[in-house]
Tab-separated table of C-alpha atoms in Angstrom:
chain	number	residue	atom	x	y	z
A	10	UNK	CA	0.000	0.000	0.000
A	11	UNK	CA	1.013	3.645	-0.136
A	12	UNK	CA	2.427	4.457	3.139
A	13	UNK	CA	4.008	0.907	2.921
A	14	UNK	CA	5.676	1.940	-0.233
A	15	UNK	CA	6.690	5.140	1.577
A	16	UNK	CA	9.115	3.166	4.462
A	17	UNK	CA	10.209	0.297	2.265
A	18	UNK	CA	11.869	3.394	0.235
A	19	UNK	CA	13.059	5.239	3.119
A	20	UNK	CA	14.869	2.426	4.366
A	21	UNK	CA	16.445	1.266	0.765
A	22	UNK	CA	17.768	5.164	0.538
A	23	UNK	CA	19.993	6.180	3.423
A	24	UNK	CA	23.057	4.277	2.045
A	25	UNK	CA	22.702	6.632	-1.669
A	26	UNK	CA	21.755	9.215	0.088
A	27	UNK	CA	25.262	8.639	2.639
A	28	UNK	CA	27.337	8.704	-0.406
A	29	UNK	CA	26.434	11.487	-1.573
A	30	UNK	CA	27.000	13.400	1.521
A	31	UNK	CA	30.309	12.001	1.683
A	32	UNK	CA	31.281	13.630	-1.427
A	33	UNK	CA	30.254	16.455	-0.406
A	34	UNK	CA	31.970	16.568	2.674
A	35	UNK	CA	35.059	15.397	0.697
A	36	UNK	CA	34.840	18.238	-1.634
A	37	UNK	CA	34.410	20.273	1.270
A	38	UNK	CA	37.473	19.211	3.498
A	39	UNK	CA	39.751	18.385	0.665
A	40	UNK	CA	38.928	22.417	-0.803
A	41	UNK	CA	38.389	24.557	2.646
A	42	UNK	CA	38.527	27.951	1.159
A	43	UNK	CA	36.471	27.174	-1.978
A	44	UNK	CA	32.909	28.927	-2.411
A	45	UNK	CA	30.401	25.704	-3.613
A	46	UNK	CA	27.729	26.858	-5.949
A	47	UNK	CA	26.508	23.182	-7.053
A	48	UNK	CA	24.903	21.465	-4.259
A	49	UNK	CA	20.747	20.903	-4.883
A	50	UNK	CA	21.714	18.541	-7.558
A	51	UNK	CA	22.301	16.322	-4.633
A	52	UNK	CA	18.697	16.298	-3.504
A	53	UNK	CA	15.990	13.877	-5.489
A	54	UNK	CA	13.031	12.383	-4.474
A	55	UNK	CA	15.628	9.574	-2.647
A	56	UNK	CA	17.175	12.241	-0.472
A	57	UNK	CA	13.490	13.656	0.520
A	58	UNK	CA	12.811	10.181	1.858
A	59	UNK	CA	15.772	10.142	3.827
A	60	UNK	CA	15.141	13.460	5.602
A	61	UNK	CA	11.457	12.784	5.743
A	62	UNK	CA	12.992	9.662	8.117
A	63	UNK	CA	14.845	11.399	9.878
A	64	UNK	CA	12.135	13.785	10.520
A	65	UNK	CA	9.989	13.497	13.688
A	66	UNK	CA	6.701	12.352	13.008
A	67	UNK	CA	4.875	13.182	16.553
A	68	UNK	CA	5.419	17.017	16.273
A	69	UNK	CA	2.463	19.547	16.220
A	70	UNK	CA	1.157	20.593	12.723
A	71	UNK	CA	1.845	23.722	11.310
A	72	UNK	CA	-0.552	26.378	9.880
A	73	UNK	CA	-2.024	24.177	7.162
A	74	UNK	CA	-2.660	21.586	9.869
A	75	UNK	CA	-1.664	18.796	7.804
A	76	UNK	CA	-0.107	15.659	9.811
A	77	UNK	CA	2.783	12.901	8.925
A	78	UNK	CA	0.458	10.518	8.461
A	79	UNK	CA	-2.067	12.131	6.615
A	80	UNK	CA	1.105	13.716	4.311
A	81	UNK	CA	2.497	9.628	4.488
A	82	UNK	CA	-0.414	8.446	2.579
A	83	UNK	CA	0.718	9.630	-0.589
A	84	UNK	CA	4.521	9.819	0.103
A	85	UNK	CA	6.459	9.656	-3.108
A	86	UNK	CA	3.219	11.510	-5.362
A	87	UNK	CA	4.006	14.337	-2.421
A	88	UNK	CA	7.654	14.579	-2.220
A	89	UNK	CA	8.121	14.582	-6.017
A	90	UNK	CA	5.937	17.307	-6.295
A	91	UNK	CA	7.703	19.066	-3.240
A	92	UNK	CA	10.699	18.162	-5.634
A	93	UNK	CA	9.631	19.902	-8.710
A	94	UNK	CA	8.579	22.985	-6.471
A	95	UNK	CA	11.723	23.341	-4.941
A	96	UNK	CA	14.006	22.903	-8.027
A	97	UNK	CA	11.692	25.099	-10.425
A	98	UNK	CA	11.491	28.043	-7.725
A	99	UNK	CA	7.900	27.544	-7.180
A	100	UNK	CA	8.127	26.634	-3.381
A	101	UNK	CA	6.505	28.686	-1.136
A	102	UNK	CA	7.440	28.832	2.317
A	103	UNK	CA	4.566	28.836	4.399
A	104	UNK	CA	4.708	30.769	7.702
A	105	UNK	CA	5.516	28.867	10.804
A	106	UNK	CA	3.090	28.726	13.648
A	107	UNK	CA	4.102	30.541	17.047
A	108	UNK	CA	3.304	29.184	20.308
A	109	UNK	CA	4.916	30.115	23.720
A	110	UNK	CA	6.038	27.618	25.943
A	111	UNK	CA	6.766	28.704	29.891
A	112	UNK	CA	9.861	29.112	31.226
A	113	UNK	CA	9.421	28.705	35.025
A	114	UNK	CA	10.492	31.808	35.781
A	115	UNK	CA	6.946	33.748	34.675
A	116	UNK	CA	8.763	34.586	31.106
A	117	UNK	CA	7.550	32.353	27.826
A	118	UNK	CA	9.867	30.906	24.762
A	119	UNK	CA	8.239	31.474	21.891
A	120	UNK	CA	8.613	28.398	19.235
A	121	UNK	CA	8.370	28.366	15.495
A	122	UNK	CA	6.229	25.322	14.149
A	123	UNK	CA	6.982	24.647	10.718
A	124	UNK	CA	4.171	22.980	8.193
A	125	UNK	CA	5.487	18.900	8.423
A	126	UNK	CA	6.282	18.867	4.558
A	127	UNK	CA	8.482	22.551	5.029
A	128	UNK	CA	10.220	20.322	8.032
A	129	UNK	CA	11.102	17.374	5.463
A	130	UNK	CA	12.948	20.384	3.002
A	131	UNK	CA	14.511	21.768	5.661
A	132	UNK	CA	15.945	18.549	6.920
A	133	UNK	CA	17.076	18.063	3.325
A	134	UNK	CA	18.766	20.927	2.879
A	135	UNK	CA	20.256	20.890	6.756
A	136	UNK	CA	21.791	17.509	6.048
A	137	UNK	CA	24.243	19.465	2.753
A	138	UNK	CA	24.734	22.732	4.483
A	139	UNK	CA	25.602	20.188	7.755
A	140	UNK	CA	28.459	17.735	4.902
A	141	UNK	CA	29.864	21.104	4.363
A	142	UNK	CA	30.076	22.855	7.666
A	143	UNK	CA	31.466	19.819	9.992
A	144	UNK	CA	34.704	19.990	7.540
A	145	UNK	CA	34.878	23.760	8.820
A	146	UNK	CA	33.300	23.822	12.452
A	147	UNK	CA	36.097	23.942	15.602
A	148	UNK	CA	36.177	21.757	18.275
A	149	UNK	CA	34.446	24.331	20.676
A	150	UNK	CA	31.151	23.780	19.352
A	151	UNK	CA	29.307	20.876	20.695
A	152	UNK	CA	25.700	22.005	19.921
A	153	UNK	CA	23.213	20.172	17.001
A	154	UNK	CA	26.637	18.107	15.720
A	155	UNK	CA	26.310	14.571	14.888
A	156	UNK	CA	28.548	12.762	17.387
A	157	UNK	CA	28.466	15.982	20.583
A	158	UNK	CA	26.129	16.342	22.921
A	159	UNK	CA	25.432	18.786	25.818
A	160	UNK	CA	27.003	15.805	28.592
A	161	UNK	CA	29.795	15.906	25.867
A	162	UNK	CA	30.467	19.717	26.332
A	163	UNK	CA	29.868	19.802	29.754
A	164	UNK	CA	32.303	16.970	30.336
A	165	UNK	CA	34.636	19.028	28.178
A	166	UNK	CA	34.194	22.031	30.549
A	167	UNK	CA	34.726	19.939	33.788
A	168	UNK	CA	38.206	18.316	32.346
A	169	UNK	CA	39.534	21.470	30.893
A	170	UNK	CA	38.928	23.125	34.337
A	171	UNK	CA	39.762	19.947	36.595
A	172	UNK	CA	43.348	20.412	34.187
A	173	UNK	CA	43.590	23.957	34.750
A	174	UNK	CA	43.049	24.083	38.544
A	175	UNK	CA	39.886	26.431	37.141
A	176	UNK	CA	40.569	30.023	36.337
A	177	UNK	CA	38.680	32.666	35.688
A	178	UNK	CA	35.449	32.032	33.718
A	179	UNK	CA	33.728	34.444	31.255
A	180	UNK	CA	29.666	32.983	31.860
A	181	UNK	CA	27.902	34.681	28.503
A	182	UNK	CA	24.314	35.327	27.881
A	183	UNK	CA	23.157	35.951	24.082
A	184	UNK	CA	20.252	38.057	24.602
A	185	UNK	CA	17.246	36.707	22.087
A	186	UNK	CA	19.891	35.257	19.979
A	187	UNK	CA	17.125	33.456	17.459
A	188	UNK	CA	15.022	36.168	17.596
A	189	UNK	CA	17.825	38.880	16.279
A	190	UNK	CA	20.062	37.288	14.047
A	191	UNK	CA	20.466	39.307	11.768
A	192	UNK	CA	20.096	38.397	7.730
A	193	UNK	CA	22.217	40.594	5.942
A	194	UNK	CA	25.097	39.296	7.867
A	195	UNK	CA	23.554	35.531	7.433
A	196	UNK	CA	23.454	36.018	3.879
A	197	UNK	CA	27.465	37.291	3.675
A	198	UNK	CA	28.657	34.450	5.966
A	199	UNK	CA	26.565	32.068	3.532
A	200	UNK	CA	28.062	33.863	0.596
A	201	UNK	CA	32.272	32.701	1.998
A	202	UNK	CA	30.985	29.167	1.490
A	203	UNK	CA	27.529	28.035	-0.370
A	204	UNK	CA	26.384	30.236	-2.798
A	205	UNK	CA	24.434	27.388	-4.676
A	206	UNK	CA	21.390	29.146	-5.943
A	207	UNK	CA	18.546	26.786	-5.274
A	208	UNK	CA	19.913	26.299	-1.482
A	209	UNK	CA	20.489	30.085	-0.963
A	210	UNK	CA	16.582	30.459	-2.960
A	211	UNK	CA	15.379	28.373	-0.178
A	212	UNK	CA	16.734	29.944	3.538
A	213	UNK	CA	15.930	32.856	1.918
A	214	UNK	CA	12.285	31.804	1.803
A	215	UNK	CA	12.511	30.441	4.941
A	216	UNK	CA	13.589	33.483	7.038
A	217	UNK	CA	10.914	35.768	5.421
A	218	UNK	CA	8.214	33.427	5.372
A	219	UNK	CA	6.125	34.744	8.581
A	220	UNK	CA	4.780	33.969	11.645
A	221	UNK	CA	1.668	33.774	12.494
A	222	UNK	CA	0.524	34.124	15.986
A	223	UNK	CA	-3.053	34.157	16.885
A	224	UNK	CA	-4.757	34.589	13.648
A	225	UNK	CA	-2.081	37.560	12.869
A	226	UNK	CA	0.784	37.298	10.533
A	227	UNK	CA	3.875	39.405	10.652
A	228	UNK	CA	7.232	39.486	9.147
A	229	UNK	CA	9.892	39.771	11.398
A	230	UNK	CA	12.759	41.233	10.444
A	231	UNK	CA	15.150	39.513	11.716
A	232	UNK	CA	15.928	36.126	13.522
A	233	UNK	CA	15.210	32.240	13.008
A	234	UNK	CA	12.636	30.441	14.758
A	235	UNK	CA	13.418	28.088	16.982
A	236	UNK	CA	11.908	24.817	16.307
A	237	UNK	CA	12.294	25.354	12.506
A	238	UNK	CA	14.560	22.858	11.434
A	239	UNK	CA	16.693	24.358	9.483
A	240	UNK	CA	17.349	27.091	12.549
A	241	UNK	CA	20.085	24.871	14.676
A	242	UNK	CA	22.497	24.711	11.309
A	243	UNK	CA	22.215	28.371	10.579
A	244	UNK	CA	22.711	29.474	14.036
A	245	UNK	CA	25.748	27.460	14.024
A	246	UNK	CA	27.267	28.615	10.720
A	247	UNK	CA	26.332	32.152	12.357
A	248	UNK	CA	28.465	31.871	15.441
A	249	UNK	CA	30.832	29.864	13.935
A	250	UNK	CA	32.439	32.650	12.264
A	251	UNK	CA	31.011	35.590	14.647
A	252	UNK	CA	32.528	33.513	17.341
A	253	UNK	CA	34.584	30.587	17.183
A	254	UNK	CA	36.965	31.235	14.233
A	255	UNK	CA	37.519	34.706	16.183
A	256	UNK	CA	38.181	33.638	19.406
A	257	UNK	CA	40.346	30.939	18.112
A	258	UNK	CA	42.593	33.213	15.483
A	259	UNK	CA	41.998	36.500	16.956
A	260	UNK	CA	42.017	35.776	20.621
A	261	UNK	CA	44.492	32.951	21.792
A	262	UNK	CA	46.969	34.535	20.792
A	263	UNK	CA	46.619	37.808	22.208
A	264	UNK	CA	46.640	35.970	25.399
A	265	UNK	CA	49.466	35.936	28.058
A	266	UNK	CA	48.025	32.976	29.358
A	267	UNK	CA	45.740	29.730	28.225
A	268	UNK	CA	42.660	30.260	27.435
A	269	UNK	CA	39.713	27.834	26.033
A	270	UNK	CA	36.013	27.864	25.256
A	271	UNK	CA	33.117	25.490	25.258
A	272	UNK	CA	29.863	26.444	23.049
A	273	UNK	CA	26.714	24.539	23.050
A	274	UNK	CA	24.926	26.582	20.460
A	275	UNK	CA	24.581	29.918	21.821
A	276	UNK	CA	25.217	29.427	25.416
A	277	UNK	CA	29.478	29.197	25.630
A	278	UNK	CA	31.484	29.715	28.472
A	279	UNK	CA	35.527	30.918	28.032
A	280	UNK	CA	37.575	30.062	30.701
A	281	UNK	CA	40.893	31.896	31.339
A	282	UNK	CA	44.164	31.510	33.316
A	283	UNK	CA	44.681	34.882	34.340
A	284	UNK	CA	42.072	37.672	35.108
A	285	UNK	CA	43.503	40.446	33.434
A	286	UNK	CA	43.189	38.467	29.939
A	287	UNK	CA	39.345	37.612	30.954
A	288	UNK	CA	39.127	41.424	31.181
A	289	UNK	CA	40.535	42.042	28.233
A	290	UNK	CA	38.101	40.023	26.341
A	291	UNK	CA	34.951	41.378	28.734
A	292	UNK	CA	35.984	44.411	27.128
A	293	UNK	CA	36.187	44.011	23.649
A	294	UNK	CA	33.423	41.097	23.385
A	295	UNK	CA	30.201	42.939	23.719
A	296	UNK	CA	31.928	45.241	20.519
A	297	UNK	CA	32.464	41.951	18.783
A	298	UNK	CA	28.792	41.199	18.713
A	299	UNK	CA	27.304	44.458	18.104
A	300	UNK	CA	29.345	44.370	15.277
A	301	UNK	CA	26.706	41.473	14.404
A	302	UNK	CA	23.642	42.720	15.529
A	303	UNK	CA	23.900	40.697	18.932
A	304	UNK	CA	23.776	42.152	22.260
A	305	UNK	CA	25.055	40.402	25.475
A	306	UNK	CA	22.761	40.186	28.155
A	307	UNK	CA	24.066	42.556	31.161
A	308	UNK	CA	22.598	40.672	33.913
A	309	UNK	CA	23.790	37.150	33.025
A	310	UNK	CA	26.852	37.475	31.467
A	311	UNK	CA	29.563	38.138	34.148
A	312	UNK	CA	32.843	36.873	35.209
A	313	UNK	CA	33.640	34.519	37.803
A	314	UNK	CA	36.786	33.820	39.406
A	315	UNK	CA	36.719	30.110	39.668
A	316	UNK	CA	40.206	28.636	40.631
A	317	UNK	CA	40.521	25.539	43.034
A	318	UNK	CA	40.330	26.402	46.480
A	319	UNK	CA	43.971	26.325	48.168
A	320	UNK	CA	45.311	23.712	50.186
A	321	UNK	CA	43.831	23.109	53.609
A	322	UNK	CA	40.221	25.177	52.926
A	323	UNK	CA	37.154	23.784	53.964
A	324	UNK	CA	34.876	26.685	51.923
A	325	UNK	CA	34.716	25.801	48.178
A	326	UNK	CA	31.633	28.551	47.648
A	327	UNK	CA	34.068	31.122	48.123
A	328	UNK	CA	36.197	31.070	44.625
A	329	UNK	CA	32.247	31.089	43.678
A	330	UNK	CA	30.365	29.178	41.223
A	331	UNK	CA	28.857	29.269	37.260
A	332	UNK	CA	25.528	27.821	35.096
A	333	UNK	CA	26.207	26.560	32.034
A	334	UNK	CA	23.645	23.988	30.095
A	335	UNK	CA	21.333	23.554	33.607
A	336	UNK	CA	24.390	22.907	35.928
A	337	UNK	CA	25.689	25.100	38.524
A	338	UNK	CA	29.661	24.534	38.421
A	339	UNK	CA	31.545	24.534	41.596
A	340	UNK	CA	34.152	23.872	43.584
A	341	UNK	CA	33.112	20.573	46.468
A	342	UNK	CA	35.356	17.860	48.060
A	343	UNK	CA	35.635	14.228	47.163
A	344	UNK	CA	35.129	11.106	48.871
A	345	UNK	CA	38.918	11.052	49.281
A	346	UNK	CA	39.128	14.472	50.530
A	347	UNK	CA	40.065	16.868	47.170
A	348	UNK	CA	38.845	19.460	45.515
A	349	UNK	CA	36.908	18.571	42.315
A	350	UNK	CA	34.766	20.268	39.885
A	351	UNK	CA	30.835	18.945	40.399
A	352	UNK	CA	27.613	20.073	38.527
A	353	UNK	CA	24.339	20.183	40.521
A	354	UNK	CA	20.618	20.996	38.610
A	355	UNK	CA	20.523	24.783	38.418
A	356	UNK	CA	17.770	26.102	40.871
A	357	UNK	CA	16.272	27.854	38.143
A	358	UNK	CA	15.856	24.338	36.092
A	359	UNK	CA	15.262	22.750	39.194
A	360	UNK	CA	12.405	25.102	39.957
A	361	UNK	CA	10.784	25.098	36.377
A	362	UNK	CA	11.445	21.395	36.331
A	363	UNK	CA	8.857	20.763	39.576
A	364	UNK	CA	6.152	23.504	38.618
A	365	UNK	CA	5.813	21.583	35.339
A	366	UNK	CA	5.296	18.027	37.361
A	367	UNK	CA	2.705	20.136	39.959
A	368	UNK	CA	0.996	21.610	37.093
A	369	UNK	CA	0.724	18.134	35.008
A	370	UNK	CA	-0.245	16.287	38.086
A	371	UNK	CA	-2.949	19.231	38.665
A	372	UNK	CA	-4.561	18.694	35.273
A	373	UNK	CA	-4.108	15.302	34.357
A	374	UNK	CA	-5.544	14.013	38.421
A	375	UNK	CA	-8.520	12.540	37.174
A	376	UNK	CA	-7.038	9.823	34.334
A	377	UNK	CA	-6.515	6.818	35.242
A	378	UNK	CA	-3.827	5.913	38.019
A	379	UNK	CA	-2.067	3.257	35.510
A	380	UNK	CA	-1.834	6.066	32.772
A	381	UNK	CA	-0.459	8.304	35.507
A	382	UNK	CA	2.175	6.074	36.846
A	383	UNK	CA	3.537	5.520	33.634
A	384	UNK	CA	3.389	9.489	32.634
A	385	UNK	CA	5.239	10.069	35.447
A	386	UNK	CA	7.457	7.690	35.273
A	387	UNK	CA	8.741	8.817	31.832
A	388	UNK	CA	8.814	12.132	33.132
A	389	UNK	CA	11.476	10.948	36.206
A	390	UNK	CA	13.443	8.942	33.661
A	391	UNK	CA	13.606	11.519	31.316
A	392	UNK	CA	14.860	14.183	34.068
A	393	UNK	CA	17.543	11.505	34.875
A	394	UNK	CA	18.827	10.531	31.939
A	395	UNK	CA	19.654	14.782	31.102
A	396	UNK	CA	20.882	15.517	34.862
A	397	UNK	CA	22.180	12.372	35.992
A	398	UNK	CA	25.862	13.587	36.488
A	399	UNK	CA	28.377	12.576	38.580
A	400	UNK	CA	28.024	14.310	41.434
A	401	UNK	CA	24.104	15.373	41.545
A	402	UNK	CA	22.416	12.510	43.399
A	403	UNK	CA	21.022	14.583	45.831
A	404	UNK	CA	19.290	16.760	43.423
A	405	UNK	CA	17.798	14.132	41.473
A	406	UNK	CA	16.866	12.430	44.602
A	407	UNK	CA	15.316	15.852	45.335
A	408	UNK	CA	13.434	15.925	41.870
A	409	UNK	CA	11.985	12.464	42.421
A	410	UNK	CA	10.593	13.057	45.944
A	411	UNK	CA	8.653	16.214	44.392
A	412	UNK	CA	7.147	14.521	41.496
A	413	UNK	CA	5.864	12.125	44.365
A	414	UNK	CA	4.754	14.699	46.835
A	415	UNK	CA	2.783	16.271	43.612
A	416	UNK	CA	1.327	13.206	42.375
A	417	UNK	CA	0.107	12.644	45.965
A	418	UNK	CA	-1.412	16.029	46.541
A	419	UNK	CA	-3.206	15.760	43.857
A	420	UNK	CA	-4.341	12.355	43.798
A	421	UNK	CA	-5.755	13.444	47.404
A	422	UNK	CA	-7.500	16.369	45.766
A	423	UNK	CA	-9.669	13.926	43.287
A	424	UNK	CA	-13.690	13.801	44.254
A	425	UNK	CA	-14.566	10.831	46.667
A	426	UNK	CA	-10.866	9.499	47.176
A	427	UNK	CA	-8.989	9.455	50.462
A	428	UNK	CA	-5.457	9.416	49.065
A	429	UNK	CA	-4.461	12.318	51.402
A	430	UNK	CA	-2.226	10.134	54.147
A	431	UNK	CA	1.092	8.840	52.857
A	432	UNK	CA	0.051	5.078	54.844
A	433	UNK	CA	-2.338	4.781	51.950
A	434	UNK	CA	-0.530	6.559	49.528
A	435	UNK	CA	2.617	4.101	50.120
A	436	UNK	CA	0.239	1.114	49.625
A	437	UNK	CA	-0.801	2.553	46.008
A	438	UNK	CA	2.643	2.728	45.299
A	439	UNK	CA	3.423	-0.540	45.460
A	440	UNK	CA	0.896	-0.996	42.895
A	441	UNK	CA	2.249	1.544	40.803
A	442	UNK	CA	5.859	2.119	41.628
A	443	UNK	CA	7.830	5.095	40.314
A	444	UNK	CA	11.350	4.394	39.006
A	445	UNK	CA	14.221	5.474	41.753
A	446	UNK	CA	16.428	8.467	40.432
A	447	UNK	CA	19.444	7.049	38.805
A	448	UNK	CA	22.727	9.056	38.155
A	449	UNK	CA	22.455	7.476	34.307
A	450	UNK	CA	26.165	9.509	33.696
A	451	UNK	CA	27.766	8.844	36.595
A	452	UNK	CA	31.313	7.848	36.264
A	453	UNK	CA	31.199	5.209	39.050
A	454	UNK	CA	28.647	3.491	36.635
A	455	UNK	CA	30.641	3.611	33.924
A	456	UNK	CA	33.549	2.104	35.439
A	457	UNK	CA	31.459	-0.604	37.193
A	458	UNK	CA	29.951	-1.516	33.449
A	459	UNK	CA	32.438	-4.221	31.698
C-alpha cells in the first residue's frame, strides 16, 4: 500500500543518500577555502525520503494543519511534487506557527512550528549545508553536531577546568539570539561558502516566510525560529564565524596565558588563566557582537573567578560558582578528601522542572492511576537521563521526591478518594511504583559496566 511503499523506500535510501553526503563533505574538506555553488543537484526524491525519516513524526502541525500521516499516505506523489517545487522556484514557504512555551520563571519561549512537509525540506537541505560545515566547524562547538552532545560539552568544561586548577570564567548570555540574528550578515557568511542558488533560494524563503501568531501574521525582520529545522544549522554557521573562528585566530593569541572555550549553540562559556586576559576580552566582546547585531545580556553574562580552592580550605563557595547547560559549576570535596569540579541541577531548572510536574499532576488528576504512573514515570526517567551527572544525586533524589509529593497532593484532591495520608498513599505505590532516580552519567557506573 502507499504508506508501505513510503518506508520500504526510506529504508532502501539512506546508504545513496550517505554517499552522496560524503562527497560532499570530501569536496568540502579536501577544498576549505572554496565557495560551492553546485549542491541541490544532490537532492531527489531519494534524499526527501531520507530526511522525511529522519524527521519526527509526533510534532504539532503547522498552519495548514496537515499531519505525517495524513502527508504519508501519498509519500512519493508528495515529495516529487515538493521536488519539482523546490528545483523550479515555485516553493513557497509557508509561515511557521508561534506558540509560547513557559519558562518557570513567569517569562515564555516562543517556538516556530513549521508545516510537516516545510520540516522534510529543511531537513534536506540541513543535512548538505551540515556535509559542508562539519569539515569547517572547531572543536568548541558541541551544539546540534552529529557525534556531541550537551554531557559531551559539559564533560569538556569539567576536564579542561579539573586540568587547569579552574581560572577565571567568562559565563555569557546571548540576549534573544534566534530572535535577532540578523540576515544581511547571514546572507554574507553564507556567501564565503555556499552560494548554490537553489539552497540560498530556499533559507531565503525560509527566514521571510512569517509567523503567524493568533490569527495575525507578521514578518519579522530579523531572527530564526526556533523549532524550525533548518534554525540549529544556521545558528551554528552564524556563530561559527562571529565567534569561534575569532576567538580561536583572533584571541588565543593575544593571550598571556591559556585560554579555552566550550559552546553549546549559543550558550558558551571561556575560561581563562589569568584575570587580566578575561578582562581584556569582557571588554572588547560585547563590541564583537554588536558588530553582528547581537547584544550580550548585562545581567547574566559576568565573570567569575573560579580557581581551586587552596590547600587546607574547607569553603569551596568562596572562589564562587557558574551555570552553564542547567548545571551550577563549583568547587566541592571528594570522597577522598580533594577538591573537584561537580555540577548540581541549576535552581532555576530545578524550579521550572517541579512547577511543570505540579501543574501536570494538577490537570491530568482525574485519568486513570495506571496512565499516571507511567506518565510520570517517563517524566522521572527523562529528568535523569539529562541531569544524571556525577556528582548530583542529591538533586535528582530531590526531583523524584517532588514529582511524588505532587502526584500525591493531587491524587488526594480527586472527588470521593482518600489518598491524602502517605500510609495509603505508600500502599498505592506498590501498585504503581515510580522508578528510583538514577545518576544514568555517573562515572562510578561507567567504570562498574564491563
Amino acid at each position: 500500500m502507499e504508506p508501505q511503499e513510503g518506508k520500504t523506500a526510506g529504508s532502501s535510501s539512506p546508504g545513496t543518500v550517505s554517499s552522496k553526503l560524503q562527497r560532499v563533505a570530501k569536496l568540502a574538506r579536501e577544498h576549505p577555502d572554496m565557495v560551492l555553488q553546485t549542491l541541490a543537484h544532490h537532492i531527489d526524491v531519494e534524499f526527501l525520503v531520507e530526511a522525511y525519516r529522519r524527521t519526527r513524526k509526533d510534532g504539532a502541525p503547522g498552519v495548514d494543519g496537515r499531519t505525517a500521516d495524513e502527508y504519508e499516505l501519498q509519500l512519493r506523489e508528495n515529495l516529487a511534487a515538493l521536488l519539482a517545487r523546490f528545483k523550479s522556484g515555485l516553493y513557497r514557504a509557508p509561515p511557521v506557527r508561534r506558540v509560547h512555551i513557559p519558562k518557570g520563571d513567569g517569562r515564555t519561549r516562543p517556538i516556530g512550528i513549521p508545516t510537516f512537509e516545510d520540516k522534510i525540506l529543511q531537513r534536506a537541505v540541513a543535512m548538505i549545508l551540515e556535509a559542508v560545515y562539519e569539515q569547517d566547524f572547531l572543536p568548541c562547538s558541541y551544539g546540534f553536531r552529529p557525534g556531541r552532545s550537551a554531557h559531551h560539552a559539559l564533560d569538556e568544561l569539567r576536564q579542561g577546568l579539573w586540568d587547569r586548577s579552574g581560572g577565571w570564567v567568562l559565563e555569557v548570555d546571548i540576549k534573544s539570539f534566534f530572535d535577532t540574528l540578523d540576515h544581511r550578515h547571514l546572507r554574507a557568511i553564507l556567501d564565503q561558502r555556499v552560494r548554490d542558488r537553489i539552497l540560498r533560494r530556499a533559507i531565503h524563503k525560509w527566514l521571510h516566510a512569517g509567523v503567524q501568531e493568533n490569527g495575525a501574521l507578521s514578518y519579522p525582520e530579523a531572527g530564526t525560529p526556533q523549532g524550525g529545522v533548518i534554525s540549529p544549522i544556521l545558528a551554528n554557521i552564524y556563530l561559527h564565524y562571529v565567534l569561534d573562528t575569532w576567538f580561536e585566530s583572533d584571541v588565543k593569541p593575544r593571550m598571556k596565558g591559556r585560554t579555552f572555550m566550550v559552546r553549546y549553540a549559543d550558550d558558551f562559556v571561556i575560561v581563562f588563566d589569568r584575570e587580566d586576559d578575561a578582562r581584556r576580552v569582557v571588554e572588547v566582546l560585547p563590541k564583537r557582537f554588536g558588530k553582528y547585531g547581537l547584544t550580550l545580556h548585562p545581567q547574566k553574562t559576568r565573570l567569575v573567578p573560579f580557581e581551586r580552592p587552596r590547600l587546607g580550605s574547607t569553603d569551596g563557595s568562596r572562589v564562587g560558582s557558574f551555570d552553564f547547560l542547567g548545571f551550577t559549576h563549583h568547587w566541592a570535596r571528594s570522597r577522598k578528601d580533594y577538591w573537584v569540579v561537580k555540577r548540581r541541577t541549576a535552581k532555576d531548572r530545578f524550579t521550572r522542572a517541579m512547577k511543570r510536574i505540579n501543574e501536570w499532576c494538577r490537570t491530568n488528576r482525574h485519568r486513570p492511576i495506571a496512565e499516571q504512573q507511567q506518565s510520570l514515570a517517563r517524566k522521572i526517567r527523562g529528568h535523569c537521563q539529562y541531569y544524571g551527572l556525577t556528582g548530583n544525586s542529591k538533586r535528582i533524589g530531590q526531583f523524584r521526591d517532588g514529582v511524588l509529593c505532587a502526584w500525591r497532593k493531587w491524587l488526594g484532591r480527586r472527588s470521593g478518594r482518600a489518598d491524602k495520608t502517605w500510609a495509603k498513599f505508600k500502599r498505592l505505590l506498590e501498585r504503581y511504583p515510580l522508578p528510583r532516580s538514577i545518576a544514568v552519567h555517573s562515572a562510578l557506573r561507567r567504570a562498574a559496566s564491563p
